[in-house]
Coordinates of C-alpha atoms in Angstrom, one line a residue:
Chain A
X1 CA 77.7 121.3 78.5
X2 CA 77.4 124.1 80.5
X3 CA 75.1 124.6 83.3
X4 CA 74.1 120.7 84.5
X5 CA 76.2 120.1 87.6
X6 CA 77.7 116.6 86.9
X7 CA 79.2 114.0 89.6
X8 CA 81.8 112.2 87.4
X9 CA 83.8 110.3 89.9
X10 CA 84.3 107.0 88.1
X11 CA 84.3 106.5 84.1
X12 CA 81.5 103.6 82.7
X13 CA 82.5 102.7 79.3
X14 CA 86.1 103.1 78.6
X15 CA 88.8 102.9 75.9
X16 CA 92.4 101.6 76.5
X17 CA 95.6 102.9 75.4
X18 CA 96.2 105.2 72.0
X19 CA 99.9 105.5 71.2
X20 CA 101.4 107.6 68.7
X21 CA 104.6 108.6 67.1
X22 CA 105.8 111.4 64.8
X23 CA 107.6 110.1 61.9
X24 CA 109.2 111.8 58.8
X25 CA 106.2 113.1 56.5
X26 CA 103.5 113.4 59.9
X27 CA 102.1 111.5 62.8
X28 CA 100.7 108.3 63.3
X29 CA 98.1 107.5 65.6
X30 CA 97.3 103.6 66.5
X31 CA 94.3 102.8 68.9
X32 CA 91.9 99.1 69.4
X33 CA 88.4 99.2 68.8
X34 CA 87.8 98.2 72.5
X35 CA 84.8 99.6 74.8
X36 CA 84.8 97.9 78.2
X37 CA 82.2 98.4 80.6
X38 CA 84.1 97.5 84.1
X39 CA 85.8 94.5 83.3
X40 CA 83.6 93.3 79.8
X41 CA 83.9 93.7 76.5
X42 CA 81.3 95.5 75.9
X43 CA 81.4 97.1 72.6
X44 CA 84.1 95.9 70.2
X45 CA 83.5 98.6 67.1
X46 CA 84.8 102.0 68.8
X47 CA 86.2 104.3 67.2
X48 CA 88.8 106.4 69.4
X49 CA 90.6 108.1 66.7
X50 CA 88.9 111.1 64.8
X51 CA 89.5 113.5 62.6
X52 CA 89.9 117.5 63.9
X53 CA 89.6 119.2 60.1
X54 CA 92.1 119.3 57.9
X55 CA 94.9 119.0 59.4
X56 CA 94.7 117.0 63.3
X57 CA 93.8 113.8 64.7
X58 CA 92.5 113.5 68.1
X59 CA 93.2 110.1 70.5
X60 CA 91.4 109.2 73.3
X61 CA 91.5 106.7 76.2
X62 CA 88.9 107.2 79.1
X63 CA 85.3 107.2 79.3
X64 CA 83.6 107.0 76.1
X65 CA 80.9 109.6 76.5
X66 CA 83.3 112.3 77.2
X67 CA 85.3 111.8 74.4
X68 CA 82.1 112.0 72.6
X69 CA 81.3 115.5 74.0
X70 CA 85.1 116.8 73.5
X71 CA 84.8 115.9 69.6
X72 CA 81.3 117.9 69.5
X73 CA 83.6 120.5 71.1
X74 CA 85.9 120.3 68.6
X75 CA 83.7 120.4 65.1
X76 CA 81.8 123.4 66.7
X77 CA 85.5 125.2 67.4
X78 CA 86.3 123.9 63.4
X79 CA 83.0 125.1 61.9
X80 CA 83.5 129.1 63.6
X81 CA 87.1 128.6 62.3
X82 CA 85.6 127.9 59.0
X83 CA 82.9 130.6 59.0
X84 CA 85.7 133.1 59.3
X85 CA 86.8 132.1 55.9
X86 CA 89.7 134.3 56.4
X87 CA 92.3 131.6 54.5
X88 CA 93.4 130.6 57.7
X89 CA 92.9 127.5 59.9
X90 CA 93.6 126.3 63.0
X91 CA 96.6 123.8 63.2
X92 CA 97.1 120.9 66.0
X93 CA 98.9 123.6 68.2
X94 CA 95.9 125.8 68.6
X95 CA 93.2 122.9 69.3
X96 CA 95.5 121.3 71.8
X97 CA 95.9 124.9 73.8
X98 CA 92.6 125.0 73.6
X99 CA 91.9 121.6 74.6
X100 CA 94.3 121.9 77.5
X101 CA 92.6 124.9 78.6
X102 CA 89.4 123.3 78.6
X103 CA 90.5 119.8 80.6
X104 CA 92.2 122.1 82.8
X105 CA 88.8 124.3 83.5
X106 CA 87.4 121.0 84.0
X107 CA 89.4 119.9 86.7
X108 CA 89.2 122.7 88.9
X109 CA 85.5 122.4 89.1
X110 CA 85.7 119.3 90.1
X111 CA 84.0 117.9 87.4
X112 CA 86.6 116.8 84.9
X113 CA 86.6 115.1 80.9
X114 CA 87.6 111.0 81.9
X115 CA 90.1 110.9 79.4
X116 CA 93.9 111.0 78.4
X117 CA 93.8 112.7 74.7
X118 CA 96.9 112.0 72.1
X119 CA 96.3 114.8 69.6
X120 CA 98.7 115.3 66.5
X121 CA 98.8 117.1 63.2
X122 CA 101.5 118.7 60.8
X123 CA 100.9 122.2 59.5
X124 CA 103.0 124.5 57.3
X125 CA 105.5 121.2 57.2
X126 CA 105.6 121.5 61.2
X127 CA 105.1 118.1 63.1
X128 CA 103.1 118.2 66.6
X129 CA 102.4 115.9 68.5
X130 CA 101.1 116.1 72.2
X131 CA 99.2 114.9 75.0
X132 CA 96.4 116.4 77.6
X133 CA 95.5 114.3 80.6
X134 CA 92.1 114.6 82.6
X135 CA 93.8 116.6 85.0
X136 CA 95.3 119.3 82.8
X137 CA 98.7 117.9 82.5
X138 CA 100.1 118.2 79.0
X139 CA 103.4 117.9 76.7
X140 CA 104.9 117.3 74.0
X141 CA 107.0 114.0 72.4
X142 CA 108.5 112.2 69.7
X143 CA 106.2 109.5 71.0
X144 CA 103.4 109.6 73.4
X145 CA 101.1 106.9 74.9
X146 CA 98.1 106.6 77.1
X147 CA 96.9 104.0 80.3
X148 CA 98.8 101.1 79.9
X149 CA 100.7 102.1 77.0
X150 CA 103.2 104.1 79.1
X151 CA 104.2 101.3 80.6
X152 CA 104.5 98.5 78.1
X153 CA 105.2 100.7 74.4
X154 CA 106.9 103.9 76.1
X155 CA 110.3 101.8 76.6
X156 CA 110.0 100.2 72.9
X157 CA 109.3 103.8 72.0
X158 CA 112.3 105.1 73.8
X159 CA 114.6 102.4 72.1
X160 CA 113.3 101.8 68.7
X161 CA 112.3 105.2 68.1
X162 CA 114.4 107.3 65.2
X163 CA 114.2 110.9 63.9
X164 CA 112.7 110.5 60.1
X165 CA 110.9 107.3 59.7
X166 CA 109.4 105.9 56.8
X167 CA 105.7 105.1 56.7
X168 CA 106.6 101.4 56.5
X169 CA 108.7 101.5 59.3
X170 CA 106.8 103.5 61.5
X171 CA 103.7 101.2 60.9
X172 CA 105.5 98.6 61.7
X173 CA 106.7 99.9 65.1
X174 CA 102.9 100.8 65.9
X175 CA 102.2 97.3 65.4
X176 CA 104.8 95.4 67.3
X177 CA 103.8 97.8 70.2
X178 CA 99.9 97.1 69.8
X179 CA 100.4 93.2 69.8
X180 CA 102.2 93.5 73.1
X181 CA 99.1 95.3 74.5
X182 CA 97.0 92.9 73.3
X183 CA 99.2 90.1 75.3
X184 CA 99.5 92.3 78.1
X185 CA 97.0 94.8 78.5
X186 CA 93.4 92.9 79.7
X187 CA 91.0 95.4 78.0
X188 CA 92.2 95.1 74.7
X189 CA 90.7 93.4 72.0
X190 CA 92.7 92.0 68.7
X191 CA 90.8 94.6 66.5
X192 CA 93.1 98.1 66.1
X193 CA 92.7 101.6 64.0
X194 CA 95.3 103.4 63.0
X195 CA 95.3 107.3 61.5
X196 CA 98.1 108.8 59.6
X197 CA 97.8 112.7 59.0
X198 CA 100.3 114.4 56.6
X199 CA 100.6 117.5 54.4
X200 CA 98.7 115.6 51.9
X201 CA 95.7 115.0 54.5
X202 CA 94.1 112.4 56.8
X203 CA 93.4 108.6 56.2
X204 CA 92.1 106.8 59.3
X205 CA 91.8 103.2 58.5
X206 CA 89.5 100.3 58.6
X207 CA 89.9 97.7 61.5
X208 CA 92.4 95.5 61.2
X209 CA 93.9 92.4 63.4
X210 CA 97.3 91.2 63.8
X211 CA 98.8 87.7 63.9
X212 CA 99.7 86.3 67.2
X213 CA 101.7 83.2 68.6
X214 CA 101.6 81.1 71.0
X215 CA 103.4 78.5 69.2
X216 CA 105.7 78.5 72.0
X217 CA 107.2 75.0 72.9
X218 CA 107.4 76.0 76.3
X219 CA 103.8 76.5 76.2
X220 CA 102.6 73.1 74.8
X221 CA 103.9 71.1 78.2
X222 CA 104.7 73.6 80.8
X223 CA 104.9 70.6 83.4
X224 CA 107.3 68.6 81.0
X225 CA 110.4 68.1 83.2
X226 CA 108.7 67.9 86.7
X227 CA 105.8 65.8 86.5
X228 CA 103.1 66.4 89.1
X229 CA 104.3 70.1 89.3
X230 CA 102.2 73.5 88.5
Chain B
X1 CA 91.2 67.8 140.5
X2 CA 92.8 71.1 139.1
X3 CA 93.3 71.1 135.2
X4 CA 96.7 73.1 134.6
X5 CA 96.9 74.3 131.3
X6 CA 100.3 75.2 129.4
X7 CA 101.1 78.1 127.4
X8 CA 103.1 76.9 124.2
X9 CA 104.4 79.3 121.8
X10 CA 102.7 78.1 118.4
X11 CA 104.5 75.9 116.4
X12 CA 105.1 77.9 113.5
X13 CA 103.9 80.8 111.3
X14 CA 103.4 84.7 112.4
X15 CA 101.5 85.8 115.6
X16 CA 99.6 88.5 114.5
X17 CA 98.9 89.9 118.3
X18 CA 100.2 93.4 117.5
X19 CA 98.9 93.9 115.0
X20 CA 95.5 95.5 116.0
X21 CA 98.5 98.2 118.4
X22 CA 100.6 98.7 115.1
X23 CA 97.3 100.0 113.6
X24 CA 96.1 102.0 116.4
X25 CA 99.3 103.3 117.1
X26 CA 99.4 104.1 113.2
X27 CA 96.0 105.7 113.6
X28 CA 97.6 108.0 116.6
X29 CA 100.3 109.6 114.4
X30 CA 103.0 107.3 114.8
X31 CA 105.1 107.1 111.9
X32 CA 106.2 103.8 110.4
X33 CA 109.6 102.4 109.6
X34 CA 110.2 102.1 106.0
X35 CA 111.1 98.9 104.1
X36 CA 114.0 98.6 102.4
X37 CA 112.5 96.9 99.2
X38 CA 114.5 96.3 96.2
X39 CA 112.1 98.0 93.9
X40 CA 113.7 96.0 91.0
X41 CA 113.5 94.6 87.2
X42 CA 114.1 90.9 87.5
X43 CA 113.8 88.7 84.6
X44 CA 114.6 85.5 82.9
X45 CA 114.9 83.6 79.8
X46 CA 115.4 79.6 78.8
X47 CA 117.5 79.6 75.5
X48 CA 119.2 76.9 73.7
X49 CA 121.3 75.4 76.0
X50 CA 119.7 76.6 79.6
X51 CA 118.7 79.7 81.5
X52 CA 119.5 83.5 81.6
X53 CA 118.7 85.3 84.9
X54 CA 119.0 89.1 84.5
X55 CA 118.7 92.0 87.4
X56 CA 119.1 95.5 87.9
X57 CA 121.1 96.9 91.4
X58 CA 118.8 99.5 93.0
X59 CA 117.8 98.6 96.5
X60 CA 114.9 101.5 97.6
X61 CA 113.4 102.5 101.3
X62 CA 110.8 104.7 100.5
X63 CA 111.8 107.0 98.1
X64 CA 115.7 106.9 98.7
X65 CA 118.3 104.7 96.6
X66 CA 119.7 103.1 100.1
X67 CA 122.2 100.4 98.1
X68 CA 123.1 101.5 94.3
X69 CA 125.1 98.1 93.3
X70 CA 123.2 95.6 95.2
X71 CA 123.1 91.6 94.5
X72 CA 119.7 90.5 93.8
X73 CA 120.8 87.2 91.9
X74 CA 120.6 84.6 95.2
X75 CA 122.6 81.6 95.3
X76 CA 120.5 78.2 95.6
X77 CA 122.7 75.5 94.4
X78 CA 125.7 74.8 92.2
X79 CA 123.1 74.5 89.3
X80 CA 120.3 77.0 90.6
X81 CA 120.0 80.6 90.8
X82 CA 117.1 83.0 92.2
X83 CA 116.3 86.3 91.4
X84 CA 114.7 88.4 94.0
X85 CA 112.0 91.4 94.1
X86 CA 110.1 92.8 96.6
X87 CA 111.6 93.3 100.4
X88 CA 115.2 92.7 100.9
X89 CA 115.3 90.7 103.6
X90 CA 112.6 88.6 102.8
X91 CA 114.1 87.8 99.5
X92 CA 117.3 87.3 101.4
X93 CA 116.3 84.7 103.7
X94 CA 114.2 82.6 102.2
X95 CA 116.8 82.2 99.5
X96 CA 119.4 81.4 102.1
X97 CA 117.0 79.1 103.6
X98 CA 115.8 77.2 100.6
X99 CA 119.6 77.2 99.7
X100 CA 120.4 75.1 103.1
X101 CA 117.8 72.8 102.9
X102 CA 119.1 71.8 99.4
X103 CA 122.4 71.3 100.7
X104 CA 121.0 69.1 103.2
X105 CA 118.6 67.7 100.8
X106 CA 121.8 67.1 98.2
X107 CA 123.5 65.0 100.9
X108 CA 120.5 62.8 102.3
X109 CA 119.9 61.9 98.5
X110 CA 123.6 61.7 97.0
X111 CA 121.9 64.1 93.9
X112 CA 122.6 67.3 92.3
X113 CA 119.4 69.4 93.3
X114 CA 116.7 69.8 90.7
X115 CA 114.8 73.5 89.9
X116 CA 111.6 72.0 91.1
X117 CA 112.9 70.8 94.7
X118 CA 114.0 74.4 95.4
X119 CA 110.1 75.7 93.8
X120 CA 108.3 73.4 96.2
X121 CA 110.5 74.7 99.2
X122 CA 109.9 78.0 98.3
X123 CA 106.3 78.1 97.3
X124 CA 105.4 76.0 100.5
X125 CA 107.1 78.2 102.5
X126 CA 105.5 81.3 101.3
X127 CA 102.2 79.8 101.0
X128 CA 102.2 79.0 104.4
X129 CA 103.1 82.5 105.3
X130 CA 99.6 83.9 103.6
X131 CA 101.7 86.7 101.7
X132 CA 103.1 88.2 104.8
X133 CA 106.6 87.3 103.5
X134 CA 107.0 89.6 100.3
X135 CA 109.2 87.6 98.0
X136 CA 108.5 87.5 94.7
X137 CA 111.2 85.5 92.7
X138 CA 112.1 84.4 89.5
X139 CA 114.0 81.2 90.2
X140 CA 116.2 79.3 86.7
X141 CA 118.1 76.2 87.1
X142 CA 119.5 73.5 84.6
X143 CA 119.0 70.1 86.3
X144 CA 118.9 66.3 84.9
X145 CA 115.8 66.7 83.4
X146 CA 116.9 69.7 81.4
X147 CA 116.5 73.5 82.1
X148 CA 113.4 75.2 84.2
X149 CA 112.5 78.6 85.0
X150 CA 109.8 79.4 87.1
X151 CA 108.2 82.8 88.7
X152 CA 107.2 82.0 92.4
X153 CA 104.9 84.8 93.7
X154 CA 104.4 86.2 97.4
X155 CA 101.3 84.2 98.5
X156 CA 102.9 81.2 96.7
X157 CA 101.5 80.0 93.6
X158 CA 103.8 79.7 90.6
X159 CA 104.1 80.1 86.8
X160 CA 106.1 77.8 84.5
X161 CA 107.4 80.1 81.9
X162 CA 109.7 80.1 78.6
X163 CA 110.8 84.1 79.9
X164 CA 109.4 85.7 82.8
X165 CA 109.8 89.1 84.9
X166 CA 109.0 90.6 87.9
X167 CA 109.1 93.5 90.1
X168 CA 108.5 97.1 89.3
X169 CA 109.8 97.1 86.1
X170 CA 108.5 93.9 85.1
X171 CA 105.8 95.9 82.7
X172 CA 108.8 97.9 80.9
X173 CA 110.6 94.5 80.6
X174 CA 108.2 92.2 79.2
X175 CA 107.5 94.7 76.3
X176 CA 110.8 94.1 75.4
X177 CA 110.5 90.0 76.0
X178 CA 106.9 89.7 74.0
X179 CA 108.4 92.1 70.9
X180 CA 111.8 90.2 70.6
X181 CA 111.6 86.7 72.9
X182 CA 112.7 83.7 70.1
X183 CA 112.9 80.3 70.8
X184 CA 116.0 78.3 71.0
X185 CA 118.0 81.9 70.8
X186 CA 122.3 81.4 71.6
X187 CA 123.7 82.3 74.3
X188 CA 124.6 85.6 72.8
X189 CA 121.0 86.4 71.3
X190 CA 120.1 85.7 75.0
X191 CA 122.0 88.0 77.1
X192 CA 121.5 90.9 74.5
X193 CA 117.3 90.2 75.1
X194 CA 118.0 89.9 78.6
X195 CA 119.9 93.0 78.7
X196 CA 117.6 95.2 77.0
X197 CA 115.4 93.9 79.3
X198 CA 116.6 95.4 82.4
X199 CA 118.2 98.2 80.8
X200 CA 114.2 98.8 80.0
X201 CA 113.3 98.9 83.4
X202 CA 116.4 100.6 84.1
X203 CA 115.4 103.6 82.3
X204 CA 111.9 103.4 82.3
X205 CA 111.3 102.7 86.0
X206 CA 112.3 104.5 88.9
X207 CA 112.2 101.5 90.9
X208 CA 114.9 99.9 89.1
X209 CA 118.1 101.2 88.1
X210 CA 122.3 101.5 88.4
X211 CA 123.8 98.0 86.7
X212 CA 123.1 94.9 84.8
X213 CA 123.9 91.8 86.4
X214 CA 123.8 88.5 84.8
X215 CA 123.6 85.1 85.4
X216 CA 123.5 81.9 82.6
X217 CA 123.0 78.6 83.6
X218 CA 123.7 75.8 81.4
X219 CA 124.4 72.1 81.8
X220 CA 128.3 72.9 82.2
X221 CA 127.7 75.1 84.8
X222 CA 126.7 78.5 86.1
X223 CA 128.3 81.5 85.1
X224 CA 127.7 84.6 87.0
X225 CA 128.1 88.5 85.6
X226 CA 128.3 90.8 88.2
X227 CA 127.8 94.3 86.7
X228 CA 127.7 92.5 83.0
X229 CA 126.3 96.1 81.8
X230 CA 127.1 99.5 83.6
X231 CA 124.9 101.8 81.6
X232 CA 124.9 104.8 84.3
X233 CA 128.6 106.1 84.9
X234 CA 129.3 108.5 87.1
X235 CA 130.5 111.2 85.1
X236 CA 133.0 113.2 87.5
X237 CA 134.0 117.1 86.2
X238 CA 137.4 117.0 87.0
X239 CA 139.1 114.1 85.2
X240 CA 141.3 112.5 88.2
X241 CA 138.0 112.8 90.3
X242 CA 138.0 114.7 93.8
X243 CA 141.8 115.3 94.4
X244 CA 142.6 118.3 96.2
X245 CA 146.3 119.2 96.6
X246 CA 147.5 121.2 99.9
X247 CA 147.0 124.5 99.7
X248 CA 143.0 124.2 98.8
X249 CA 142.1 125.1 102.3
X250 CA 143.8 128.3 103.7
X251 CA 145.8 127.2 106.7
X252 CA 145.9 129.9 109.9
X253 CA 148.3 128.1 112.3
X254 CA 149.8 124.5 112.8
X255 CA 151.1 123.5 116.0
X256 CA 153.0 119.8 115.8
X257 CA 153.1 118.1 119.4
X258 CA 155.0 114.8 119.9
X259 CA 152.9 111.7 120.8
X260 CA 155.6 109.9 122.9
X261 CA 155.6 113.0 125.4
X262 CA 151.6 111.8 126.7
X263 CA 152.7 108.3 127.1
X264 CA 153.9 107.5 130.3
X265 CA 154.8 103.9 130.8
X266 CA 155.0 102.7 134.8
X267 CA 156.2 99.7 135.5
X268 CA 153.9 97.5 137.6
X269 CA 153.8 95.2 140.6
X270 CA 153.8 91.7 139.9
X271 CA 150.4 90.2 141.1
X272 CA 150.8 88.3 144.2
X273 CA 149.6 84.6 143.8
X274 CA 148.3 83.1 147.2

């Protein structure tokens, strides 16, 4: 990581948007499965949403391979937690500063990490959720969202969103966000992850699809009224 | 025998002879005028019994609000309306102009206009213009053969849609169309999609912003809501606004002269006809 002089200028294989919401007992994350290699679909079994130890789930849209080195990163910064053994361990707050810190190192060599992280976790009953982009910029929301997600589940976020969700109901707001990226958003695939992290711990689970429809009349004969027309 | 040739000025289309001293001229330090584009959320719906056309009222040049309860809702015909994004006076006139040649078009035929008249018109137009004209328009209309809505785009091709938006916020406003867009919704399912719609781009773009404007077409006629929505109030501190009584301003001297004394009227000659 440290010494090889790198020329990252343009990401290869990348993952689209992860969005993620706090709701009342933690956070869910939601990402697809999608790698895309320019403009194919080149590996449809990625998984962009991992588990930090305990307590923290880490998002990531953005070039694949960096991703992969921020996550070995992250277990070695877990396992010297854990060799402390001193009963205490980090909680999301501490591996985003620290994550910040090191996107923002990154940047100002001129050599940055290709990738927006979403990183949330609940510690001691205390929600976080956050963001770091490949530039260093970070915050934290109620709801956050990478790539194309800002601009087509940030407004749904921003209306639909309540303090104290269910489970049920923040699922269900996760989903209705993801099936617009699949209509809208070219490099996603109709295969999606989602991670839930709570007091009780972290369940990441298997790839699922959703239904779709285009059973719209409007669809079937576009040209209906105006023969001849396109 | 001398061959004398004559210079005529082309038929139609842009003459792009200055362009090669805009860019050099651009390259020297010169600095351009701004557009005044209306940065915009533009959308439409077909429900039940016709169309919903929905805007916001931000007009932008550059990074200035220049017009913060604009129309961007264009008249076509009694039965047709267009929405407009991209630069104002592009949208502007090529709406009027479509508008007059259906007027025209209405009286050489004896027929109320139909949706895809006006889309021909327009995407001919703009076609033949190679882009240069930025117009992009979401154009709705209940004719005869039912109710249309079409999105005509700046180079000229065109989509057929069941809901459609444009313009900056057109990414903000289809999130809300794709989660909540139902077929054969009433009037009042409509406007409240529509609206949340633009009020999406409202607040999620900074191209688009100030009012909701409406417009629903049906086969009875054409209603039009200016300002159906007006989500951003001005919120004044003092509660009769900025009234200030005399005595705000400390007043050293006043000196009243009379008017009439400066006018002096003299009586003239009358002019001598010859």
């Amino acid at each position: 990581m440290g010494s090889v002089v790198r020329c990252d200028r343009y990401p290869y294989v990348t993952g689209s948007s992860v969005l993620g919401i706090k709701y009342k007992d933690g956070i869910l994350l939601a990402s697809d499965t999608a790698g895309c290699y320019g403009s194919t679909v080149r590996y449809k079994s990625v998984e962009r949403l991992k588990r930090i130890g305990d307590n923290t789930i880490l998002g990531a849209s953005g070039e694949i391979s960096d991703f992969q080195a921020i996550t070995n990163l992250l277990d070695e910064l877990i396992t010297e937690d854990w060799m402390w053994d001193d009963g205490n361990k980090l909680g999301p707050f501490e591996i985003h500063n620290y994550l910040n810190r090191v996107m923002y190192n990154r940047r100002n060599k001129f050599d940055p990490l290709w990738n927006s992280l979403v990183l949330g976790g609940i510690k001691k009953g205390k929600k976080y959720l956050g963001m770091v982009s490949m530039i260093g910029v970070h915050f934290q929301d109620n709801h956050v969202a990478t790539g194309f997600g800002n601009h087509l589940a940030r407004p749904i976020f921003r209306d639909e969103w309540k303090e104290d969700m269910t489970l049920e109901e923040g699922v269900k707001l996760l989903e209705k966000c993801l099936l617009v990226l699949f209509y809208r958003d070219r490099s996603a695939i109709n295969k999606f992850q989602m991670a839930n992290v709570t007091e009780g711990g972290i369940t990441i689970t298997e790839p699922f699809a959703l239904k779709v429809n285009w059973e719209l009349e409007a669809f079937r004969n576009p040209t209906k009224g105006a023969e001849g027309s396109w | 025998m001398t061959k004398t040739t004559i210079d005529l000025p082309p038929k139609g289309g842009f003459s792009f002879d200055l362009c090669r001293r805009n860019a050099f001229l651009e390259s020297q330090g010169t600095k351009m005028p701004k557009f005044r584009k209306t940065g915009t959320t533009i959308v439409g719906l077909v429900f039940k019994d016709g169309v919903i056309l929905g805007a916001d009222t931000r007009a932008t040049e550059g990074e200035i609000v220049c017009d913060k309860n604009c129309e961007k809702i264009h008249y076509l015909a009694p039965n047709i309306s267009c929405c407009g994004a991209g630069t104002a006076a592009d949208t502007e006139n090529v709406t009027d102009m479509v508008s007059s040649q259906l007027e025209l078009h209405r009286y050489a035929t004896g027929r109320d206009s139909r949706v895809v008249t006006a889309l021909t018109m327009l995407k001919s137009h703009l076609f033949g213009y190679q882009g240069a004209v930025s117009a992009a328009l979401v154009l709705g209309g209940v004719d005869v053969t039912g109710p249309h809505l079409h999105a005509v785009y700046p180079h000229g091709s065109t989509d057929t849609l069941p809901f459609a938006t444009m313009g900056s916020g057109s990414l903000a406003a289809m999130a809300m169309f794709e989660s909540r867009f139902k077929e054969g919704m009433t009037r009042e399912e409509g406007i409240e999609v529509v609206c949340a719609a633009i009020c999406a781009g409202i607040f999620n773009d900074l191209g688009s912003g100030s009012n909701v404007d409406l417009c629903v077409i049906t086969k009875g006629g054409k209603e039009y809501l200016r300002n159906y929505q007006q989500p951003n109030p001005r919120s004044y501190t003092h509660s009769k606004g900025y009234h200030f009584t005399s005595g705000h301003t400390a007043i050293l001297s006043s000196k009243i002269r009379a008017l009439r004394n400066q006018v002096r009227v003299v009586e003239g000659d009358v002019m001598e006809e010859e």
